[in-house]
Coordinates of C-alpha atoms and ligand atoms in Angstrom, one line a residue:
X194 CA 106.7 93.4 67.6
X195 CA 103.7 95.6 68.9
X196 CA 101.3 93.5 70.4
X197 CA 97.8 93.1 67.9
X198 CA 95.9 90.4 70.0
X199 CA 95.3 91.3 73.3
X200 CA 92.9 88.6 74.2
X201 CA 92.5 85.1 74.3
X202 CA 89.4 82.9 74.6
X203 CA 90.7 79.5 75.1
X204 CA 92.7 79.8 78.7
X205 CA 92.9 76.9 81.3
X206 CA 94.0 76.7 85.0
X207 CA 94.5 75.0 88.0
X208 CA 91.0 74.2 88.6
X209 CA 91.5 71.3 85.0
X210 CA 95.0 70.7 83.6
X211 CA 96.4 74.3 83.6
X212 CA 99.5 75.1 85.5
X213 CA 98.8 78.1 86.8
X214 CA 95.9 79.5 88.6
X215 CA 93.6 82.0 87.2
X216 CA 94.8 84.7 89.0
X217 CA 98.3 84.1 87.8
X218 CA 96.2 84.3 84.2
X219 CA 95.0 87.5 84.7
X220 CA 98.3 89.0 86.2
X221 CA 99.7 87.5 83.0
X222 CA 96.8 88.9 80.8
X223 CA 97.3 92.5 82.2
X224 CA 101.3 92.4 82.0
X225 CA 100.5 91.8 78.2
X226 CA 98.4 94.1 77.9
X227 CA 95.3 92.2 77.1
X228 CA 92.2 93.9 77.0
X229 CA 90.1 90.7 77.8
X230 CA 90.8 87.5 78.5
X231 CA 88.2 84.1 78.6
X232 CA 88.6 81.0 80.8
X233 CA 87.8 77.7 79.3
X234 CA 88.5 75.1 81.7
X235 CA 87.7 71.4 80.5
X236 CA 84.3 70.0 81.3
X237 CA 83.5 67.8 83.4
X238 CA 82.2 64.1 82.6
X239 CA 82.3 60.9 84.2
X240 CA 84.1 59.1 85.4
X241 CA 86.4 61.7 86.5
X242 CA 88.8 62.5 83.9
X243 CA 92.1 63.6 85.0
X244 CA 92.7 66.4 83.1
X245 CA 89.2 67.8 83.3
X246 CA 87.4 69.4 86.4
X247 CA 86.3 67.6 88.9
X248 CA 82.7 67.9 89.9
X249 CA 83.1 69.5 92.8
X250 CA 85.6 71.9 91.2
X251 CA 82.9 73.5 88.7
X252 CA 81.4 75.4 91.1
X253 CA 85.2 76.3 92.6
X254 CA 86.1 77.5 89.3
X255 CA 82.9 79.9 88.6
X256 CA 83.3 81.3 91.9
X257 CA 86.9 82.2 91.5
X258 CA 86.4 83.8 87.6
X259 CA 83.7 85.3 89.4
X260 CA 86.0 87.0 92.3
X261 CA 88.2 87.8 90.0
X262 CA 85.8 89.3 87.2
X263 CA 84.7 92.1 90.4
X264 CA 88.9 92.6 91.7
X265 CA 90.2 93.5 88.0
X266 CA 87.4 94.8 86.6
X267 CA 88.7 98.3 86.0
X268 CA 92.0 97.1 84.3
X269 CA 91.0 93.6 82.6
X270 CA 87.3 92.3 80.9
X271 CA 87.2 88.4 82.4
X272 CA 84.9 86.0 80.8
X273 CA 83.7 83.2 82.2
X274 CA 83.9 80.5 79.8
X275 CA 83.5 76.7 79.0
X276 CA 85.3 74.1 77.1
X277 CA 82.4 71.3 76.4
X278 CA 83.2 68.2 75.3
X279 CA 81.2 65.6 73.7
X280 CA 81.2 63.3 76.6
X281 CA 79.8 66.2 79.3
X282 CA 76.4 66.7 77.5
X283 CA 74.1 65.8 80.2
X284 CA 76.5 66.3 82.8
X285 CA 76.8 69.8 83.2
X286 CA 74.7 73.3 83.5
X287 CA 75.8 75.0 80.9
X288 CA 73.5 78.5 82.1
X289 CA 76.7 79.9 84.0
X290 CA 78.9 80.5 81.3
X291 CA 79.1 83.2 79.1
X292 CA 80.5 81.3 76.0
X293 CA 81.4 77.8 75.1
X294 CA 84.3 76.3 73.2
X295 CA 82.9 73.1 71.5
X296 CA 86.0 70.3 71.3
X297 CA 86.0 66.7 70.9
X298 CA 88.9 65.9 73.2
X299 CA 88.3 62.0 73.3
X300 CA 87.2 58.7 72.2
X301 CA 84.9 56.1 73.7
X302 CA 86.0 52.8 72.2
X303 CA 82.7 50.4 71.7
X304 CA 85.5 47.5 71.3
X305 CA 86.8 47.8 74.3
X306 CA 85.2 49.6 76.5
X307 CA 88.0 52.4 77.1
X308 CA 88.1 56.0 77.1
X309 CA 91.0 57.2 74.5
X310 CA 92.2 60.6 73.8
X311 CA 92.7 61.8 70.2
X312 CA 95.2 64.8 72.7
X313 CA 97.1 62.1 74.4
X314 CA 100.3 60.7 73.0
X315 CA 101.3 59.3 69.2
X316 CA 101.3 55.3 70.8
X317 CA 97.5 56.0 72.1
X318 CA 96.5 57.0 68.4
X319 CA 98.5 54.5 66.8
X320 CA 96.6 51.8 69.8
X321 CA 92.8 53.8 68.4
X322 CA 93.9 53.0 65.1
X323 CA 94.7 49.5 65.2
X324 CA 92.0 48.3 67.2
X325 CA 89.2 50.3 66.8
X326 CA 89.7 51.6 62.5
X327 CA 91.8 48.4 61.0
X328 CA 94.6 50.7 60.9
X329 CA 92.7 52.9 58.5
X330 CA 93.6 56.7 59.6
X331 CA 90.3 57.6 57.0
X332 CA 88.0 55.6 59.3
X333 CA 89.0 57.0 62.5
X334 CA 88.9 60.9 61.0
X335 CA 85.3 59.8 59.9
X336 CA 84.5 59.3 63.7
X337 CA 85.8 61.8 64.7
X338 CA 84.6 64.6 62.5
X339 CA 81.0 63.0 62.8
X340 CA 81.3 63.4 66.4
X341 CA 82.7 66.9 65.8
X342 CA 79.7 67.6 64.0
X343 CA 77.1 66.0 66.7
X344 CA 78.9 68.7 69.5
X345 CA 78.3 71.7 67.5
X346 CA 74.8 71.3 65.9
X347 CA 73.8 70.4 69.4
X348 CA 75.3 72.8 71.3
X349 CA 76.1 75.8 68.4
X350 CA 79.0 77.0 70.9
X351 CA 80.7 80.0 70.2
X352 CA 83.9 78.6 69.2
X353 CA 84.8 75.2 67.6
X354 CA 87.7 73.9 69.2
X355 CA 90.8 72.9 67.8
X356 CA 88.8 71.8 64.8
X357 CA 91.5 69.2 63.3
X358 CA 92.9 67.5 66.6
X359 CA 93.3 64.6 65.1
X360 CA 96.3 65.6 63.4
X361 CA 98.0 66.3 66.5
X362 CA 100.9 64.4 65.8
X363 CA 101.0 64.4 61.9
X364 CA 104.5 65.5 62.4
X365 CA 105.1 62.1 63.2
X366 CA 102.7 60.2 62.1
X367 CA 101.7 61.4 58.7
X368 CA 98.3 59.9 59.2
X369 CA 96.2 62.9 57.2
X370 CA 97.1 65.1 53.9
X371 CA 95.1 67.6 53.2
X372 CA 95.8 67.5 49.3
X373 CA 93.9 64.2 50.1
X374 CA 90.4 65.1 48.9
X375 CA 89.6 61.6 50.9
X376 CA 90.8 63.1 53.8
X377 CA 90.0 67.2 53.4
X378 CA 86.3 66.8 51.5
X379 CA 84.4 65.4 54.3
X380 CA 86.0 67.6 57.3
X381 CA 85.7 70.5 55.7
X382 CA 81.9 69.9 54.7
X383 CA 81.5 69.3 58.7
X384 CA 83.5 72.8 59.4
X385 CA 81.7 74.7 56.4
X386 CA 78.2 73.1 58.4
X387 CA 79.5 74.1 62.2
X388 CA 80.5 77.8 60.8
X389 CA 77.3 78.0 58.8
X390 CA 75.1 77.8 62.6
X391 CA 77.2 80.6 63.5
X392 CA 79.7 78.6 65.6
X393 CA 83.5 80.6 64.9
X394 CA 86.9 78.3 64.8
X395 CA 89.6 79.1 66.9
X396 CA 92.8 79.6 65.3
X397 CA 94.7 78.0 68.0
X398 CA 98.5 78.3 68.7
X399 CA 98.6 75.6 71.6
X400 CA 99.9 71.9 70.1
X401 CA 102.9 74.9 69.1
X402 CA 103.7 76.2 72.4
X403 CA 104.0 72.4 73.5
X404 CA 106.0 71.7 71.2
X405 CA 103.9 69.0 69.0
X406 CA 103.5 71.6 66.3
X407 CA 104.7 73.7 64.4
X408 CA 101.6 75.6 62.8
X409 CA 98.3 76.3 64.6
X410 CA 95.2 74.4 64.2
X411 CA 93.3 74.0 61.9
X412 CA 95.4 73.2 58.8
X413 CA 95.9 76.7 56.0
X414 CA 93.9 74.4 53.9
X415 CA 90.7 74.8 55.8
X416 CA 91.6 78.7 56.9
X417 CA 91.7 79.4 52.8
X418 CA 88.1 78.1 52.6
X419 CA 86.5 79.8 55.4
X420 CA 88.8 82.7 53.8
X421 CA 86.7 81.8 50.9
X422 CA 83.4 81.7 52.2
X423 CA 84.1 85.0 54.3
X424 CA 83.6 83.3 58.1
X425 CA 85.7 84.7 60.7
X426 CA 88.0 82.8 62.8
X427 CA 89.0 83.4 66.5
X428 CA 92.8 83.4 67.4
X429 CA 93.7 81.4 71.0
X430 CA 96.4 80.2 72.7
X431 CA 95.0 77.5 74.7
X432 CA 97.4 78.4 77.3
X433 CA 98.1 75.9 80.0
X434 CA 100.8 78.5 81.5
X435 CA 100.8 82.1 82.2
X436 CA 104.1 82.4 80.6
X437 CA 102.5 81.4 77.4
X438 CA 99.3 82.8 77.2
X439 CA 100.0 85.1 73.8
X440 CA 101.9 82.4 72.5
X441 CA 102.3 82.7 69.2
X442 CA 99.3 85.1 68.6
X443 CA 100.6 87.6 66.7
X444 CA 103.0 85.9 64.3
X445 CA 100.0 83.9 63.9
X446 CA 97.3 86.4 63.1
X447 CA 100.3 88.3 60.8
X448 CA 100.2 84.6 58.8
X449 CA 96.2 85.2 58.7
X450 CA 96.6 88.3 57.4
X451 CA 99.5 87.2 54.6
X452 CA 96.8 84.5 53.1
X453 CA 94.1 87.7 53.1
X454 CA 92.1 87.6 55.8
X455 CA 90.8 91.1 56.6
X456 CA 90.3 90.9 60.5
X457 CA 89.9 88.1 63.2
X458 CA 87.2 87.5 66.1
X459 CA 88.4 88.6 69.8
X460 CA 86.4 88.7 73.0
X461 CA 85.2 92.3 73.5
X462 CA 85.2 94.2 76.3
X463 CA 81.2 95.7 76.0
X464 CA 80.0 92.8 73.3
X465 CA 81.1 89.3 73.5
X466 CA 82.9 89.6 70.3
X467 CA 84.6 92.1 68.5
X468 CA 86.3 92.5 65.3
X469 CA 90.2 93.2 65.4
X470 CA 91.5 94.4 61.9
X471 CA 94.4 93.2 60.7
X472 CA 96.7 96.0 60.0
Ligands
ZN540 ZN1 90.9 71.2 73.9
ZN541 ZN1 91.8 73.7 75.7

């Protein structure tokens, strides 16, 4: 298939969970042909967070997309980019970067005290669930979509990460339908309200390449209503791996284009953004 999205905005390495370094990244970016490519490692907050970047890793990481923005620049466009979570507001200088992906990765329990991930594993949603939202998967969707909507009106990023997370492992769960109007009404009045400060979701391909999905994030529900309202979405990979860093891209933006969208967002290589039709 001839390649339509050469970019990707939503790439992590070594420096947070990745596992390859962000050299191996652009060596992987230019064997694909991208024309641009954005790194977004994870935040830091305390305490440390294991898959996150340390503290003394932030300045490590801007100094090597840095380095490597000067050695490629004739072949490759490099971004310097930031995935912010909630929890890092307050903890980090957000001047360096040249865009941010806004995600809620994770859960602060006022029960008991302990930091859970909504991106962890099935048991440590089902654990959320049952101690923190009487087992009521509404409740915990209400949290966390409020909390999505605090990260964005605060910080109007860029991008809106991975904007339904929490149905990471609906596959096996079955926690959320979006024929629900319990479920779908209020998230997609908090995604209609992020898009509407100019913030873009990603279309994001990475639960898929892992192998917890088999569609990209968000649900075709929510893409048929910013279809609707004509906002533009952003396809990403979320890669972890070099191997994988187009992942799914274009089968995915061909699906975008079969429900009618027009174009998608990609990092440019003069602007930020640019538009990529869909032909
Ligand atoms: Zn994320
Ligand atoms: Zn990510």
């Amino acid at each position: 298939m001839s390649t339509l999205i050469r970019s990707n905005p939503h790439t992590h390495t070594q420096f947070c969970d990745g596992k390859s370094t962000a050299e191996e990244m652009v060596l992987s970016a230019l064997d694909k042909g991208f024309h641009t490519l954005g790194f977004s490692s994870h935040s830091y907050y305390p305490p440390d967070i294991s898959w996150c970047m340390a503290k003394e890793s932030v300045p490590l990481y801007i100094a090597e997309v840095r380095r490597l923005q000067e050695k490629y620049a004739s072949s490759l466009r490099i971004r310097l980019g930031l995935e912010l979570d909630l929890y890092s507001l307050g903890h980090m200088d957000l001047a360096p970067y040249e865009y941010l992906i806004g995600s809620v990765h994770d859960y602060l329990s006022p029960v008991s005290g302990r930091l859970l991930s909504y991106d962890n594993k099935p048991a440590v949603m089902e654990t959320m669930l049952r101690e923190d939202f009487g087992n009521d998967p509404l409740k915990l969707a209400k949290h966390y979509y409020e909390d999505v909507y605090r990260l964005i009106h605060q910080v109007k990023p860029l991008i809106i990460g991975h904007f339904d997370l929490i149905t990471k492992f609906n596959d096996i769960l079955h926690l959320y339908d979006t024929a629900d109007p319990a479920y779908f009404k209020p998230a997609l009045e908090v995604l209609l309200s992020c898009c509407e400060e100019g913030s873009i979701p990603e279309v994001n391909t990475g639960a898929m390449a892992r192998g917890y999905r088999t569609s990209p994030y968000p649900a075709e529900a929510f893409l048929k209503e910013l279809l609707a309202h004509g906002y533009p979405v952003i396809l990403s990979s979320d890669a972890h791996d070099a191997a994988l860093l187009d992942y799914a891209l274009d089968e995915t933006a061909l699906h975008l284009k079969e429900l009618g969208f027009k174009s998608v967002m990609a990092l440019g290589k003069d602007s930020l953004l640019e538009e990529v039709p869909l032909v």
